[in-house]
XYZ file of C-alpha atoms in Angstrom:
299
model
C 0.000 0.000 0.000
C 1.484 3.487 -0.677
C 2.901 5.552 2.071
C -0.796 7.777 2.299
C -3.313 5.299 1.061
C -4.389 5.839 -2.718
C -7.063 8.952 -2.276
C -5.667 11.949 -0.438
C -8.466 14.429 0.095
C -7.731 18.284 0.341
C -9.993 19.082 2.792
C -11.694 21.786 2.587
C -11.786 24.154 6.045
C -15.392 24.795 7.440
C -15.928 28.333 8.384
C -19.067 29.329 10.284
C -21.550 32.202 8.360
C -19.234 34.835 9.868
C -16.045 33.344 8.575
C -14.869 31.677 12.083
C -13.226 28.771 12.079
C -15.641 25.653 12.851
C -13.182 23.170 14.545
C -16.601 21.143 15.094
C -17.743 21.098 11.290
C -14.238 20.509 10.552
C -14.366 17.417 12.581
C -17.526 16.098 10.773
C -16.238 16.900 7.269
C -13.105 14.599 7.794
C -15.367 11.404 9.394
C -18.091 12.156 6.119
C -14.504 12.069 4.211
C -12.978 9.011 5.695
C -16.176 7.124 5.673
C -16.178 7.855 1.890
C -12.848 6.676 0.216
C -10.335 8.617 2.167
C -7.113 7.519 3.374
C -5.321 10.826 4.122
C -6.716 13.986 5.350
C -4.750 17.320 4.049
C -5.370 20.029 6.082
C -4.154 23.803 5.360
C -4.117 23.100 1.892
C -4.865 25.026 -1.245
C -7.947 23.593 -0.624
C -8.115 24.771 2.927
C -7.547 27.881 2.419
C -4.317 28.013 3.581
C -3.219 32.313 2.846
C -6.396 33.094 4.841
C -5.845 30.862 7.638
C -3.919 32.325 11.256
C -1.494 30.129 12.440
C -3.434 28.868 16.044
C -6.408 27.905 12.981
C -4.117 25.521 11.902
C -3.257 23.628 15.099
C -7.051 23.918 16.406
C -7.734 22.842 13.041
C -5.060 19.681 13.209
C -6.409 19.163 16.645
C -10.155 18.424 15.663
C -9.083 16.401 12.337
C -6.789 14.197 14.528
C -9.204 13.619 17.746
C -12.189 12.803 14.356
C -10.277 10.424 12.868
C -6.443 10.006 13.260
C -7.308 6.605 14.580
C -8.530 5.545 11.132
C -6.758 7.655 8.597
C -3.394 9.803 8.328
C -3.532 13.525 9.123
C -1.349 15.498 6.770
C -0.680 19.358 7.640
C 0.464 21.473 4.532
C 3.323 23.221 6.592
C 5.173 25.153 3.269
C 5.693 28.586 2.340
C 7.969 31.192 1.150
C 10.082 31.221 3.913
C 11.972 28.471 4.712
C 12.348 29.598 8.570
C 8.667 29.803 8.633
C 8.249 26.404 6.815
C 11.001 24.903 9.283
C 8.529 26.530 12.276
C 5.327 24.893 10.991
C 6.803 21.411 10.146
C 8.326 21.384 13.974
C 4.829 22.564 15.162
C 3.262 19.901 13.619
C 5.352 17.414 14.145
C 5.008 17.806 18.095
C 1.084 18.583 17.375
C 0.911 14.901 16.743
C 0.422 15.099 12.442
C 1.504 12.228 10.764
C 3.190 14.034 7.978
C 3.642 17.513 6.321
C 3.231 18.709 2.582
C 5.595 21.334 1.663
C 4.415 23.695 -1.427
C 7.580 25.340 -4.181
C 8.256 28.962 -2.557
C 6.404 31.179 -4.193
C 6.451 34.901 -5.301
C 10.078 35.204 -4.962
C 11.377 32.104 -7.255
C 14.039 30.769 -5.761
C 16.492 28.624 -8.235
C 17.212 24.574 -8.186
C 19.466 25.449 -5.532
C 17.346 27.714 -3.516
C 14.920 24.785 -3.797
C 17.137 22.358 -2.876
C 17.938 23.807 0.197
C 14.568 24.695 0.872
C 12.802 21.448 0.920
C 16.318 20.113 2.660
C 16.027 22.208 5.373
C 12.230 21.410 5.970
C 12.895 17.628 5.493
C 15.849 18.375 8.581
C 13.356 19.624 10.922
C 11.235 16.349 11.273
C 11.070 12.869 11.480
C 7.646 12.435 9.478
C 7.307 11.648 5.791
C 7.414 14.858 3.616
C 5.148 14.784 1.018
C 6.903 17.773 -1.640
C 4.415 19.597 -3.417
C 4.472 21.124 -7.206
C 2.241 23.257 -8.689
C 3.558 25.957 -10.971
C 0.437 27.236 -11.873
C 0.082 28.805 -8.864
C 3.794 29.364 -7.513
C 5.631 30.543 -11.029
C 8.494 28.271 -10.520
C 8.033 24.611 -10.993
C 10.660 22.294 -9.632
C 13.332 20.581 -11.909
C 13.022 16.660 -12.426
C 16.586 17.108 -11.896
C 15.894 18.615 -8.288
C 13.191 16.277 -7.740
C 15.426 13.294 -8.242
C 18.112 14.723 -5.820
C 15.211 15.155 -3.465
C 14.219 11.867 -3.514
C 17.514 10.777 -1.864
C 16.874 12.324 1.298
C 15.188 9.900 3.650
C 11.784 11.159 4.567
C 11.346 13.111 1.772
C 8.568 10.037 0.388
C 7.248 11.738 -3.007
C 5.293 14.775 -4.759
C 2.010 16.163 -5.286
C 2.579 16.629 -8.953
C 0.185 19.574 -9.826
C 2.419 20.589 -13.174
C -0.068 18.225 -15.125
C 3.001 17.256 -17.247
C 2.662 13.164 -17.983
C 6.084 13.306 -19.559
C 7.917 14.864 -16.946
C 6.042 13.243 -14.465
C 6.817 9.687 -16.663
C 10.390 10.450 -16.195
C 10.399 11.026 -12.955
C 8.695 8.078 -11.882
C 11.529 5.871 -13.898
C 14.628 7.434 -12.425
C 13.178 7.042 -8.590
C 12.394 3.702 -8.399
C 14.720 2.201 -6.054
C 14.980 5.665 -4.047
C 16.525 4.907 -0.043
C 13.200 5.983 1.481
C 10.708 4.934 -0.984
C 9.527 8.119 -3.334
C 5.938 8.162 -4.939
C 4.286 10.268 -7.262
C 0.366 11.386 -6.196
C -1.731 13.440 -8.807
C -2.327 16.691 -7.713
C -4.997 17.484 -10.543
C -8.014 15.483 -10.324
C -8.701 15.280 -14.310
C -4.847 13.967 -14.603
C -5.629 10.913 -11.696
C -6.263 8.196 -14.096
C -3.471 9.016 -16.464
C -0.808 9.265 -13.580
C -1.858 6.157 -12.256
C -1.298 4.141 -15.299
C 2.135 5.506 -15.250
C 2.975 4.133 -11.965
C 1.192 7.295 -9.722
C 0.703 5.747 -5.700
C -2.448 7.691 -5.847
C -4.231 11.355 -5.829
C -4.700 14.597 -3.839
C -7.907 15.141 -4.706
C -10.633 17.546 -4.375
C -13.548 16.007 -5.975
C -13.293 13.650 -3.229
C -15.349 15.562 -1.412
C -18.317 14.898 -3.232
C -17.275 11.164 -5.275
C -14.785 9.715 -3.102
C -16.336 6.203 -3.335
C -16.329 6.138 -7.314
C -12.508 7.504 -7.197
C -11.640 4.896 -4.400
C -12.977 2.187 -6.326
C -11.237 3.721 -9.762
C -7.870 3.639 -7.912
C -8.873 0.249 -6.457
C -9.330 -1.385 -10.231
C -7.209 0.732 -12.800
C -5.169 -2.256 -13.014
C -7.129 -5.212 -12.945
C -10.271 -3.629 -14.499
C -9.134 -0.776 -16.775
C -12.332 -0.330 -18.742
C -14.064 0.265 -15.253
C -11.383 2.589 -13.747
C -12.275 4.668 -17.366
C -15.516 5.013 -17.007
C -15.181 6.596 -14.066
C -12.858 8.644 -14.915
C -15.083 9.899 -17.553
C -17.917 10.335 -15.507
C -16.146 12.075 -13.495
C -15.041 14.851 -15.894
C -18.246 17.226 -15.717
C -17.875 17.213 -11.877
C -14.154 18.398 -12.444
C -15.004 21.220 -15.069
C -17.954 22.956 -12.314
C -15.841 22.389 -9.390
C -13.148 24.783 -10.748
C -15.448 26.545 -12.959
C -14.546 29.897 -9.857
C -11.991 29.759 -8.194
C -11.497 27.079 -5.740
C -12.381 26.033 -3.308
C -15.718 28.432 -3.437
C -17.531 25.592 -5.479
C -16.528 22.922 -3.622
C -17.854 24.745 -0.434
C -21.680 26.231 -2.423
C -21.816 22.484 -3.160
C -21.163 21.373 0.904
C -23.521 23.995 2.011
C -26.383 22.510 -0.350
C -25.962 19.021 0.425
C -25.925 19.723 4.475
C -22.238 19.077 4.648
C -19.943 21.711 6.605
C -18.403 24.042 4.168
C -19.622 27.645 5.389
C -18.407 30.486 3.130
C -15.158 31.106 1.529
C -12.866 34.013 3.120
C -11.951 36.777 0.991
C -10.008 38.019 -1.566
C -12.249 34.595 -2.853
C -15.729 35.313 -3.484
C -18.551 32.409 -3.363
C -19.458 30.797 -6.567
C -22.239 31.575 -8.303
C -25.740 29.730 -8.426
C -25.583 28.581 -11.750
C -22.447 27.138 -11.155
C -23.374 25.356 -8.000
C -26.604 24.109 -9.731
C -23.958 22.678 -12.479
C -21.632 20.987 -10.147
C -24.581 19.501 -8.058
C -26.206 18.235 -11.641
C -22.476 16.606 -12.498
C -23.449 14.522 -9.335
C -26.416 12.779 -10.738
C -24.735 9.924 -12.531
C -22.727 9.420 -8.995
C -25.922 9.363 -6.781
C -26.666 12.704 -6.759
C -26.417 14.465 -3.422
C -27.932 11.964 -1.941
C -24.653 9.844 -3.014
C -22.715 12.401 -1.379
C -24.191 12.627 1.834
């Protein structure tokens, strides 16, 4: 079994109707999350919200996740920034918080080089003993790591794999052959939910997923038969792609979260500079749900 199960799930984080944290909602989100597919919760995500989020939010927020359900599924804290004595700070605080492993995101905004990086995700990997899952997503960070880097990386001990986010099958094809045999073990995990099926005939461990908030049974049982039962895992995967296009049709996670609220799961409104998704495009992600169960399938 891979190091984090096959389905990671960003959560999202529940905020009450004035934007307050919900520790309590959180709690139920993760159990509704676990109970459906999910081997790893991800908490102070992209997903989460992590920019908006104060730093005590995160550690009440670990604390509720863990006490919900770290007795049945792994509790993974994104710790990463721009900073690397920051980044250092939150991996130590979570480590003695009790999380069973840390995601670290590529500095952003000021674009450090391969050896900036290097040192970086070093550094961070220095300050614990948990698995460090690296995480890559250009899109939103402007600087994408090097395979060459992410090779080197794999080297150090508990530095276990990579969200790949970069939605590059060659790259991420490459990498995946010139790792195997790495001292700790080093796995790739789709960070882009329309990408899961490809990556995973490549040799992917798995996903970080959003949409497994609303089908985590369907993807669970896609990662479950891609091998045996190919036609099967495709299917899903296909009817799975209108639920992908609505729930980043605004910027996530604010569908995600109109969707929750709809179906009676916590979600609770998104914190600015985001602003909450329109109806129409709530109404389009719950209709994606009807060859899954509908909301009822959710819930």
């Amino acid at each position: 079994m891979p190091v984090f199960g096959r389905v990671v799930t960003a959560m999202a984080t529940p905020f009450s109707a004035d934007g307050a944290l919900d520790p309590d909602g959180a709690a139920r989100l993760a159990t509704h999350l676990v109970a459906h597919g999910t081997d790893t919760v991800l908490i102070n995500g992209t997903t989460g919200e992590s920019p908006t989020l104060e730093d005590a939010e995160v550690w009440d927020l670990l604390a509720a996740v863990k006490d919900a359900v770290g007795d049945r599924a792994q509790v993974m804290v994104g710790t990463g920034s721009n900073s690397t004595a920051k980044t250092v700070k939150a991996t130590e605080r979570a480590t003695a918080d009790g999380a069973d492993a840390v995601l670290v995101v590529t500095p952003y905004y000021n674009k450090p080089d391969a050896v900036g990086l290097q040192h970086h995700f070093t550094t961070a990997a220095g300050a614990t003993s948990l698995p460090v899952l690296l995480y890559d997503i250009p899109a939103r960070t402007s600087r994408e790591i090097p395979l060459d880097t992410l090779v080197e990386l794999s080297e150090v001990d508990n530095i276990v794999g990579v969200k790949d986010a970069t939605g590059d099958l060659a790259k991420a094809g490459q990498l995946l052959a010139r790792t195997e045999g790495a001292p700790g073990g080093f796995e790739v995990y789709s960070g882009a939910d329309e990408v899961n099926l490809p990556l995973l005939s490549l040799g992917a461990a798995g996903f970080v997923s959003v949409s497994s908030h609303l089908i985590g049974d369907a993807l669970a049982e896609m990662a479950r038969l891609f091998a045996t039962d190919p036609a099967k895992a495709r299917e899903i995967h296909l009817r799975s792609l209108p639920v992908w296009r609505w729930l980043f049709a605004a910027p996530s996670p604010a569908p995600l979260k109109g969707a929750l609220d709809r179906i009676g799961l916590p979600g609770g409104p998104v914190r600015p500079p985001l602003a909450p998704a329109s109806d129409d495009i709530v109404d389009a992600l719950l209709a994606a749900l009807e060859p899954f169960g509908g909301a009822e399938g959710v819930r």
